[in-house]
Coordinates of C-alpha atoms and ligand atoms in Angstrom, one line a residue:
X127 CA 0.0 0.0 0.0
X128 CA 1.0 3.3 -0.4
X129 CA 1.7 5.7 2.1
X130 CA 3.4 9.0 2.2
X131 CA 6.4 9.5 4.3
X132 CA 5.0 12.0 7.0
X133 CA 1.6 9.2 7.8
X134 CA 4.8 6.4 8.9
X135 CA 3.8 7.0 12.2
X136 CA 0.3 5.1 11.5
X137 CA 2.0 2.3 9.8
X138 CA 5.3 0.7 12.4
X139 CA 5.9 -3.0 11.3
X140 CA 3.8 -3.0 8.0
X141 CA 4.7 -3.3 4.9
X142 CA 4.2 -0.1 2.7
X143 CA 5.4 1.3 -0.7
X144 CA 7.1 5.2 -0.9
X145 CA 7.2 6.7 -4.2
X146 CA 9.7 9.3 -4.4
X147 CA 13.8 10.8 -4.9
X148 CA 17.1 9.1 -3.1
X149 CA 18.2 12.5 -2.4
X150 CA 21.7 11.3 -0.4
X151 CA 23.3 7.9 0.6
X152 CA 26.0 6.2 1.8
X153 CA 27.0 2.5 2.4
X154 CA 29.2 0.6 4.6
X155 CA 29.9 -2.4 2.3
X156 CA 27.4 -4.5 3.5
X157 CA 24.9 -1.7 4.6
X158 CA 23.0 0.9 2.3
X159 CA 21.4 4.3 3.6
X160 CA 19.3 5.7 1.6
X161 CA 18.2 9.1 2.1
X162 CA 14.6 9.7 0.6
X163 CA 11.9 12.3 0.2
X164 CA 8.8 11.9 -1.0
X165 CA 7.3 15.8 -1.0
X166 CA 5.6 14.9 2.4
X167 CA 8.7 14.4 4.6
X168 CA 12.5 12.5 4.6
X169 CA 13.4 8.8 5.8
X170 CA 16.1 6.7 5.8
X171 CA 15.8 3.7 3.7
X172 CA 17.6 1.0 5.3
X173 CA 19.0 -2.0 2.6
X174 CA 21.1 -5.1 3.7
X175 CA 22.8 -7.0 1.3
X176 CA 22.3 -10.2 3.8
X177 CA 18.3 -9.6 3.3
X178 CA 17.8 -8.1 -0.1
X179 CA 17.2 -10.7 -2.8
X180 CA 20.7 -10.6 -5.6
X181 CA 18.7 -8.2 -8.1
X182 CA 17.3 -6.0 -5.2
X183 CA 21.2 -5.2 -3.8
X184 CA 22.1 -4.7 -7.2
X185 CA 19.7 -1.9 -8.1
X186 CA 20.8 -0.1 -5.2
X187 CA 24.3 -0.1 -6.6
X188 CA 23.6 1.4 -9.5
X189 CA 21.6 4.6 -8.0
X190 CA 22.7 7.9 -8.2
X191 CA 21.5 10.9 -6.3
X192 CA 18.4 12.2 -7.2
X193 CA 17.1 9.0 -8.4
X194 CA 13.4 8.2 -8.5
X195 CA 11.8 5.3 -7.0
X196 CA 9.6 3.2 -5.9
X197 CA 10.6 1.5 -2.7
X198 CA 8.9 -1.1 -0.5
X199 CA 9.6 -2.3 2.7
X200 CA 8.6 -2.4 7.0
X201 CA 8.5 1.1 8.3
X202 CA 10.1 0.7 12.2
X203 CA 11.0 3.0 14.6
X204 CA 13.4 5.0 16.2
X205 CA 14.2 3.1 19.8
X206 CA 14.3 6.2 21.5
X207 CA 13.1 9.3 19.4
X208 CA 9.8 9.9 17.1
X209 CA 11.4 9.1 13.6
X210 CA 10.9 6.3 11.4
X211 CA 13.1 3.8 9.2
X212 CA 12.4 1.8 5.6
X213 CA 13.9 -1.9 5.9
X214 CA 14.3 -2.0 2.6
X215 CA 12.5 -5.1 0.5
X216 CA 12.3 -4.1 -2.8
X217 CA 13.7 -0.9 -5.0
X218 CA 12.3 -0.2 -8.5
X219 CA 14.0 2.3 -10.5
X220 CA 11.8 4.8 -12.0
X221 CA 14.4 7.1 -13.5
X222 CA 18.4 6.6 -12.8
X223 CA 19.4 10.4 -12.4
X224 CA 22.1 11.9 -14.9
X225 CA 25.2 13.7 -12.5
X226 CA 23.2 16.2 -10.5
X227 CA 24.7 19.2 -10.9
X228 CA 24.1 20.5 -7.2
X229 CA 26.5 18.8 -4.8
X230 CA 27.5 18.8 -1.4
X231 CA 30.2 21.4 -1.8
X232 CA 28.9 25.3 -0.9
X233 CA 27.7 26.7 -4.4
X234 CA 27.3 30.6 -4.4
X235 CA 23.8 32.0 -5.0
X236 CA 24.3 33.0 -8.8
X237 CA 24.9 29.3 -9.3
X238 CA 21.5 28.0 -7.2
X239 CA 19.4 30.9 -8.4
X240 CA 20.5 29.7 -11.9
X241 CA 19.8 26.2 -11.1
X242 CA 16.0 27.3 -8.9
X243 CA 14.2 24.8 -10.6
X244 CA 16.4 22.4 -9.2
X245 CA 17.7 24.1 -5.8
X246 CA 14.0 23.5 -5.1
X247 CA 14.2 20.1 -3.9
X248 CA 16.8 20.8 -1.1
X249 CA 15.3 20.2 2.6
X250 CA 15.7 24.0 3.5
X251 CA 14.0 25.4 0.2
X252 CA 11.0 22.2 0.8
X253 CA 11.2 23.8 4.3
X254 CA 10.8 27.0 3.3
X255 CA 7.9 26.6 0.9
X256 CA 5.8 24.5 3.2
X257 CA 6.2 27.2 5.6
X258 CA 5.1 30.1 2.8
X259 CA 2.2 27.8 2.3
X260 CA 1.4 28.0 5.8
X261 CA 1.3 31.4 6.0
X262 CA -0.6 31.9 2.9
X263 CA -3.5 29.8 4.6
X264 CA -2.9 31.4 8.2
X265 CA -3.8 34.8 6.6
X266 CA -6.5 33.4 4.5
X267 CA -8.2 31.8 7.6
X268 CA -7.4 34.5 10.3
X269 CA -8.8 37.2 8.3
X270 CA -12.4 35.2 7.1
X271 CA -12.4 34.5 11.0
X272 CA -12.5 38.3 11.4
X273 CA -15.5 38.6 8.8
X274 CA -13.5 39.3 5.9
X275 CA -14.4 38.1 2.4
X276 CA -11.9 37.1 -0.3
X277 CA -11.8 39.4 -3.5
X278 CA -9.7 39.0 -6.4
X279 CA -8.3 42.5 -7.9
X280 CA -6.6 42.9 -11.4
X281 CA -3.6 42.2 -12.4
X282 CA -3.7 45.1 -15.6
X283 CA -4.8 48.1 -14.7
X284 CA -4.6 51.5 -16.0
X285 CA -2.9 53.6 -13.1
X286 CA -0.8 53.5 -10.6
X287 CA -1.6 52.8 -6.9
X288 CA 1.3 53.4 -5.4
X289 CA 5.1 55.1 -6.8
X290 CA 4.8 55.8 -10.8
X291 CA 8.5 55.6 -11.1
X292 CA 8.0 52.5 -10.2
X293 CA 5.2 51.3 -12.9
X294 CA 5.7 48.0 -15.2
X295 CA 4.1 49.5 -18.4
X296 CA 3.3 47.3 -21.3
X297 CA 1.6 47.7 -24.7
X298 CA -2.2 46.7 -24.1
X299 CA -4.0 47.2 -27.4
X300 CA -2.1 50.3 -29.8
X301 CA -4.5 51.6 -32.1
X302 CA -5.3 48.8 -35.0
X303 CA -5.9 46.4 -32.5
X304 CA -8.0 48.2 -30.6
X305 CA -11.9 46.9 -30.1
X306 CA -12.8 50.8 -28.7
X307 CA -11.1 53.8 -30.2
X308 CA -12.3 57.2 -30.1
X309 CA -11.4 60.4 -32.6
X310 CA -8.6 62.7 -31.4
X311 CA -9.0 66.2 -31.9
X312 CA -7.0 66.3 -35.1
X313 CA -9.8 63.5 -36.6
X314 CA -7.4 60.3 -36.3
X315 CA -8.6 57.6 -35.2
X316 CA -6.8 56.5 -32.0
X317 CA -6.8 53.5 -29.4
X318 CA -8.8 54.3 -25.8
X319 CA -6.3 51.8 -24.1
X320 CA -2.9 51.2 -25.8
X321 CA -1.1 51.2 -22.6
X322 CA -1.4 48.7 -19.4
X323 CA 0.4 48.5 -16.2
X324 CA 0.6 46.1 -14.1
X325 CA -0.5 46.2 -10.5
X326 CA 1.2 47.4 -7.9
X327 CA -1.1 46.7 -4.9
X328 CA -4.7 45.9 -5.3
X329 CA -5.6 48.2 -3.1
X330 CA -7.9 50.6 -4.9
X331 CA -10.4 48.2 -6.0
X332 CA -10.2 46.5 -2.2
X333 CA -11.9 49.8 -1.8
X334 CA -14.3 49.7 -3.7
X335 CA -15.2 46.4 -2.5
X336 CA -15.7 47.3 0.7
X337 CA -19.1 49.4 -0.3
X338 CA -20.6 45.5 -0.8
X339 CA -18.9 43.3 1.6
X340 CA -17.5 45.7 4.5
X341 CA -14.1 43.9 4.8
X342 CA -12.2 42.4 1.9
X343 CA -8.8 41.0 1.0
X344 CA -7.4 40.0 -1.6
X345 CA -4.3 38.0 -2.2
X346 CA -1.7 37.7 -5.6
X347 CA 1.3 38.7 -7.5
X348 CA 1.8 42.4 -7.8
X349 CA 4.5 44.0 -9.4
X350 CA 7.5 47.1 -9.4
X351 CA 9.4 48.1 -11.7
X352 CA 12.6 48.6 -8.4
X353 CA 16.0 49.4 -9.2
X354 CA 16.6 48.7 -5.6
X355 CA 19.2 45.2 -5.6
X356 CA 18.3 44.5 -2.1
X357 CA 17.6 41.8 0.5
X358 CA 14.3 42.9 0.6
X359 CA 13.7 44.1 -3.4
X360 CA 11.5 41.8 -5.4
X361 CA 10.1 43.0 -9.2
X362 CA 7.5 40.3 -8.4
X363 CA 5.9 39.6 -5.2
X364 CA 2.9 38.7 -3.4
X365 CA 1.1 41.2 -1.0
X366 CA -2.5 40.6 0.6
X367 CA -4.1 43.5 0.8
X368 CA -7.1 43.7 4.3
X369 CA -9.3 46.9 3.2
X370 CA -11.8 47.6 6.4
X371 CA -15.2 50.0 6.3
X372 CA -15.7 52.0 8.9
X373 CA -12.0 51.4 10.3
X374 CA -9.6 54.5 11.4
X375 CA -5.9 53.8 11.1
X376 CA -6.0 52.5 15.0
X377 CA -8.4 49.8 14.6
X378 CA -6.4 48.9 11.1
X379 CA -3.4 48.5 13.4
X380 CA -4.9 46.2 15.8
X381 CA -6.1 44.3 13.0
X382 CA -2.8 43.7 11.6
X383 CA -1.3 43.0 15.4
X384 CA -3.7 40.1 15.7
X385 CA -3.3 38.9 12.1
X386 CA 0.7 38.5 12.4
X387 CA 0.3 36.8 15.5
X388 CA -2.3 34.1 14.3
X389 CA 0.4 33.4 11.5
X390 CA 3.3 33.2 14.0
X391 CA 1.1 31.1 16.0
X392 CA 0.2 28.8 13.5
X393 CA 3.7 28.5 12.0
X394 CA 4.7 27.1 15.2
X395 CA 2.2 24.8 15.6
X396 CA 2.3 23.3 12.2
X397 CA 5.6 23.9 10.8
X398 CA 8.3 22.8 14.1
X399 CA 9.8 20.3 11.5
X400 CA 10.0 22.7 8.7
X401 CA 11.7 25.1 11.6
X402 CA 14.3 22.7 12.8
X403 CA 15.6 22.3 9.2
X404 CA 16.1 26.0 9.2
X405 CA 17.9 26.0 12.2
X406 CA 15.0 28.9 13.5
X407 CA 15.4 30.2 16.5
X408 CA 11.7 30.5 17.5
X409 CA 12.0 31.8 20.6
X410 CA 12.4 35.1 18.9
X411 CA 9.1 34.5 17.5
X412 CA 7.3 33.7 20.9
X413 CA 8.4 37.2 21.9
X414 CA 6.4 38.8 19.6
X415 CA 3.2 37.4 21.0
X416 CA 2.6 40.2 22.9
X417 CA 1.6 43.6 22.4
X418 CA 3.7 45.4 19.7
X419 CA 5.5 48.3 20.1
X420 CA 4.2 51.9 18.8
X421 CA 5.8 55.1 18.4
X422 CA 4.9 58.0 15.8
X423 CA 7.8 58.8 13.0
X424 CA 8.4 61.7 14.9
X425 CA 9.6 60.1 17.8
X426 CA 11.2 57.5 15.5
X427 CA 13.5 60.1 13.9
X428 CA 14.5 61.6 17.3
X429 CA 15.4 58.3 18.7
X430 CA 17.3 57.8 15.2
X431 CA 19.2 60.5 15.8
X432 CA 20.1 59.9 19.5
X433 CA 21.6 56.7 17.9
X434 CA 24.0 58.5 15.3
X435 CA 21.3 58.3 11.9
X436 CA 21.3 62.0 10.2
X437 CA 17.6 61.0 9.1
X438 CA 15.7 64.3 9.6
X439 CA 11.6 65.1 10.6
X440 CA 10.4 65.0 7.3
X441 CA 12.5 62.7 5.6
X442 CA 11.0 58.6 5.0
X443 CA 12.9 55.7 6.7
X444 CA 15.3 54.3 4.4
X445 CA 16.2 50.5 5.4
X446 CA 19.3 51.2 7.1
X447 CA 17.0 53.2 9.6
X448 CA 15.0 50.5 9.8
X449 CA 17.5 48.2 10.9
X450 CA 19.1 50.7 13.6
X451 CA 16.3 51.8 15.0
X452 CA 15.0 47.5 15.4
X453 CA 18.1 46.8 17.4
X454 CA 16.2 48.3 20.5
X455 CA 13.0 46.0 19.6
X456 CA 12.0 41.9 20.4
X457 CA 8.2 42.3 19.2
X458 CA 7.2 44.0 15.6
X459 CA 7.0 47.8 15.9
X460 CA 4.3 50.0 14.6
X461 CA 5.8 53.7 13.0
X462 CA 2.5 55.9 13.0
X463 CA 1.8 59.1 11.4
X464 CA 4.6 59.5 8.4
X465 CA 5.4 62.6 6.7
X466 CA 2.6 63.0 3.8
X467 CA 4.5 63.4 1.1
X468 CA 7.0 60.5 1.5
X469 CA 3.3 58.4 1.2
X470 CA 0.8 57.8 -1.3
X471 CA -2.0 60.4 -2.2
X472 CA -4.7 58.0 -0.8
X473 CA -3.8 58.9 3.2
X474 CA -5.8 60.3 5.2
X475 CA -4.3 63.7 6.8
X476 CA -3.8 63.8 10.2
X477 CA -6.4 66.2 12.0
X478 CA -3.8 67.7 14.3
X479 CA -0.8 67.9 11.6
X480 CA -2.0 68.3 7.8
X481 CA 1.6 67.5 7.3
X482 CA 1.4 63.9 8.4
X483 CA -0.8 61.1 7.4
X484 CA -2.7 58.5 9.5
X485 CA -0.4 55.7 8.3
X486 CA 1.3 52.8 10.1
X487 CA 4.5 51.2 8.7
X488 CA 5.1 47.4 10.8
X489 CA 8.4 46.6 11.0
X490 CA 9.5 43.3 11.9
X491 CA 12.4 42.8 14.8
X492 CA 16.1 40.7 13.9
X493 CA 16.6 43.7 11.2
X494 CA 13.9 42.8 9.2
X495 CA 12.3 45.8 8.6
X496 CA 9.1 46.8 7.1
X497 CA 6.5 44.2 6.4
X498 CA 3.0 45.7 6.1
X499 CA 2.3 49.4 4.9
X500 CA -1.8 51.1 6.1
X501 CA -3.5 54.0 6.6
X502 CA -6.8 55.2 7.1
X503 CA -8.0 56.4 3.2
X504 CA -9.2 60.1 2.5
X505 CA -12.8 59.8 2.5
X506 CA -14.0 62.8 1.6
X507 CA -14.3 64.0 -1.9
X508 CA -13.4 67.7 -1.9
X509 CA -10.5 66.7 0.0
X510 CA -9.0 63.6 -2.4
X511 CA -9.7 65.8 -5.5
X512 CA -7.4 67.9 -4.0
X513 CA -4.9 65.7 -2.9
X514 CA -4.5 64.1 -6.4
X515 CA -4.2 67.8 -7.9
X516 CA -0.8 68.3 -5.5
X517 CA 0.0 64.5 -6.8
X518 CA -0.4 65.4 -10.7
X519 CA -2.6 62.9 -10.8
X520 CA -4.7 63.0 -14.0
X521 CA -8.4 62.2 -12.3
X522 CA -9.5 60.9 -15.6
X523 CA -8.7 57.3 -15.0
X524 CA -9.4 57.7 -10.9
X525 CA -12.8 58.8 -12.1
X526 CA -14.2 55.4 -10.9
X527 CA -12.2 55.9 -7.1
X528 CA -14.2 59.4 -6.8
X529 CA -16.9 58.2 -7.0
X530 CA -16.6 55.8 -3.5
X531 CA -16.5 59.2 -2.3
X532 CA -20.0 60.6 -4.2
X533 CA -22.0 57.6 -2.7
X534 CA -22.1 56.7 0.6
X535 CA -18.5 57.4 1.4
X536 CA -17.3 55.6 5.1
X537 CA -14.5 56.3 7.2
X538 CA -12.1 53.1 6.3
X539 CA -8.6 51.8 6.3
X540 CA -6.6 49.1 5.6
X541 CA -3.1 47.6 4.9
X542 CA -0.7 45.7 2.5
X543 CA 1.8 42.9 3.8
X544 CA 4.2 41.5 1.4
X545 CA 3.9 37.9 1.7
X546 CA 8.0 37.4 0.5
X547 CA 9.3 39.9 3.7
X548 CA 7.0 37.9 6.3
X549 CA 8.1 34.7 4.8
X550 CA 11.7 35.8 4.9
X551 CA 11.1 36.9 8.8
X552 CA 9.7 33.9 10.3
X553 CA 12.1 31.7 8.5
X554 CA 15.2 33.6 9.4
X555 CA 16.4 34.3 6.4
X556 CA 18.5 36.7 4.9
X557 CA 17.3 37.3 1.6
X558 CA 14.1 37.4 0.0
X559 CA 15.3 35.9 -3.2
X560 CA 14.9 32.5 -1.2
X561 CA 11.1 33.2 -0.1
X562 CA 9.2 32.6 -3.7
X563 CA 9.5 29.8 -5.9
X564 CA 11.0 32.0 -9.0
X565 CA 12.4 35.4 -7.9
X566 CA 12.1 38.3 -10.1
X567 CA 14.6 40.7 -9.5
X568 CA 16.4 43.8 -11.8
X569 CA 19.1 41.6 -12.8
X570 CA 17.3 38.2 -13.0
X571 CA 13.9 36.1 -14.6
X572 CA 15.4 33.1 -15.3
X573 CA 14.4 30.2 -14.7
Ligands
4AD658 O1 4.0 49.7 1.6 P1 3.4 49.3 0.3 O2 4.0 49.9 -0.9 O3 1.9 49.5 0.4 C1 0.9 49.4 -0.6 O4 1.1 49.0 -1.7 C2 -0.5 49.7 -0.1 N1 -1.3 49.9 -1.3 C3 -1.0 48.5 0.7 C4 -2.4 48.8 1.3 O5 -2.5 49.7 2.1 N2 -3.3 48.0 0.9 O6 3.6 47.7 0.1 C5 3.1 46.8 1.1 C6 4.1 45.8 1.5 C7 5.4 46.3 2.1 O7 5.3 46.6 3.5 C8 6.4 45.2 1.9 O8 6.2 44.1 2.8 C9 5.9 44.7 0.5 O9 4.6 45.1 0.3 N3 6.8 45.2 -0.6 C10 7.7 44.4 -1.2 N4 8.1 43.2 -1.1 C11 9.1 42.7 -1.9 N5 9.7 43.4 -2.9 C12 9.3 44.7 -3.1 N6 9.8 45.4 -4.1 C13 8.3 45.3 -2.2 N7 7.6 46.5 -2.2 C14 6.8 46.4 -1.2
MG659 MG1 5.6 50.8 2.3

């Protein structure tokens, strides 16, 4: 029968069949170990040339790392610990693996990034995307807990949400393609929508979806066009974004507190295997179920300075601020209240400082800097018209976001966290190039 590496527990002293990749081995002459993993977990198959039938010991000879196969054999247990064995009874080859090209000696990242849709298969990178997947669900189940209801924005749009230096523009339909077109002055005919972009955050239309179902999310790729080369920079990258009716930017951030700590919470109760590969220290991440930490960017910058940064009042927090200012934190910290025009035209000023805007940036502790941006939105009309006008917005295209403000316009907030950061946090990693299947940065889209 069979049975999937992780269910051995159900199955000591029966015969079963794995189906899966020898991805180590060694043998002691009259002993083979073969290291397998089947997508659900890692055993040790264990072959004696004393017990295997002639052909059986043979096959094992010829395997090669890699490998796939289809082994059977009596799944017993560790004396002492919870871990499981294969004595080996049969091995069929499925395919003999040509020379792997990722070995045992250190490889820099240019080689593994190059080789992702291999690198892949390695116990940290399994370990890692089991733990993305977790998170991905945790969010998904905390927030419809909380009332929210999934909503899927576009990927093409024809704005920008966020920076337009940093817009992904493509050619949508130019002019003889185009199903709609429309006479320009001069009498040629001329395409209403020969330009795209892709989406930066699907923010905008969370909003208007709050109008029919109160809170929303949504959840997918979005895109920037980031010259940054950074441990943080993606061109690619997922971000949920929570949009909340009749929320001001407090209640967003206590929304956000509770979210990160049902996924922390839920990391640790279903991923401690995935952890242990990683080597995670997770008593940093039981420190940050509690409370988080708050302070606006004003008191941000002074503390910044008292700690050598030349950062000044009005000025955004670059990541090296970030960092440095972290060193003093164990839980997440909350930066409220940012200078309004380091942030996008949709904040909401603050009543007693039209310079600053209700916003909240969350910044993770261990250096890991900012993983959800929120505000509360401008919900008045007169107010966002004018907003735009100091952002050279044209209000054509934001016609349609106006108008959430002509009927039935609510106080409401919400908040984008970038799945790739988060993932990159609670596994300890350094980099976020490890965090998504296929990174995207400036300088790479292959594979
Ligand atoms: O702070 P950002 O730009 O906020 C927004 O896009 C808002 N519209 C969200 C909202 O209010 N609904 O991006 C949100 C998060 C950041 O905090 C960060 O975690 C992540 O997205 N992020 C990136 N992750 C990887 N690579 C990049 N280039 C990223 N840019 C932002
Ligand atoms: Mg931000």
């Amino acid at each position: 029968m069979h049975v999937f590496i992780k269910d051995f527990g159900a199955h000591v002293d029966e015969e079963v069949v794995v189906r899966g990749w020898v991805y180590n081995m060694r043998s002691s002459g009259k002993i083979a170990f073969l290291q397998l993993r089947d997508g659900s977990g890692f055993t040790q198959a264990i072959v004696s040339q004393h017990d295997a039938p002639e052909p059986v010991w043979e096959a094992v000879g010829t395997l090669t790392i890699e490998t796939s196969v289809e082994i059977s054999g009596v799944v017993s247990k560790h004396p002492k610990k919870e871990e499981y064995e294969l004595q080996v009874r049969d091995v069929k080859v499925l395919h003999l693996a040509e020379e792997y090209p990722i070995g045992k000696k250190e490889h820099g990242p240019d080689f593994l990034l190059n080789n992702r849709h291999l690198w892949l298969r390695a116990p940290r990178q399994w370990a890692i995307q089991r733990i993305r997947h977790t998170i991905f669900y945790a969010i998904h189940e905390h927030l419809a807990s909380e009332g929210f209801t999934r909503f899927d924005t576009p990927i093409l749009t024809p704005t920008s949400c966020e920076d337009t230096t940093e817009l992904f523009e493509m050619d949508y339909f130019p002019k003889e393609n185009s199903g709609t077109s429309e006479l320009s002055e001069d009498g040629t005919e001329m395409s209403v929508h020969d330009k795209a972009y892709l989406t930066q955050s699907g923010q905008l239309y969370s909003e208007a979806a709050i109008f029919s179902l109160g809170r929303v999310f949504d959840f997918g790729p979005v895109f920037r066009a980031e010259k940054s080369k950074t441990r943080r920079h993606l061109t690619e990258f997922w971000m949920m974004d929570a949009e909340i009716a009749f929320a001001d930017w407090k209640e967003n951030m206590d929304v956000q507190e509770r979210m990160v700590q049902a996924i922390i919470k839920t990391v640790l109760e279903r991923n401690q295997q995935e952890l242990q590969i990683l080597e995670r220290d997770t008593s940093k991440l039981e420190a940050c179920l509690v409370p988080f930490a708050r302070m606006t960017h004003a008191e941000a910058v002074a503390k910044l300075q008292s700690m050598g940064s030349d950062i000044q009042p009005d000025q955004d927090m670059g990541a090296d601020d970030e960092t440095m200012l972290m060193q003093e934190f164990t839980t997440p910290l909350f930066i409220e209240k940012y200078p309004a025009k380091v942030k996008a035209f949709y904040m909401k000023p603050d009543p007693e400082d039209s310079s600053r805007v209700l916003c909240s940036d969350l910044l993770a502790p261990e250096g890991y800097g900012e993983v959800i941006g929120g505000s509360e939105r401008i919900a008045d009309y007169d107010l966002l018209v004018a907003k735009m006008a100091e952002f050279n917005l044209d209000r054509k295209p934001f016609e349609w976001y106006l108008d959430l403000r002509r009927y039935g316009s609510v106080p409401h907030a919400g908040f984008g966290i970038g799945l790739e950061r988060t993932v990159a946090w609670i596994c300890g990693l350094k980099h976020v190039r490890e965090t998504i299947p296929f990174p995207r940065m400036i300088n790479r889209l292959t594979p």
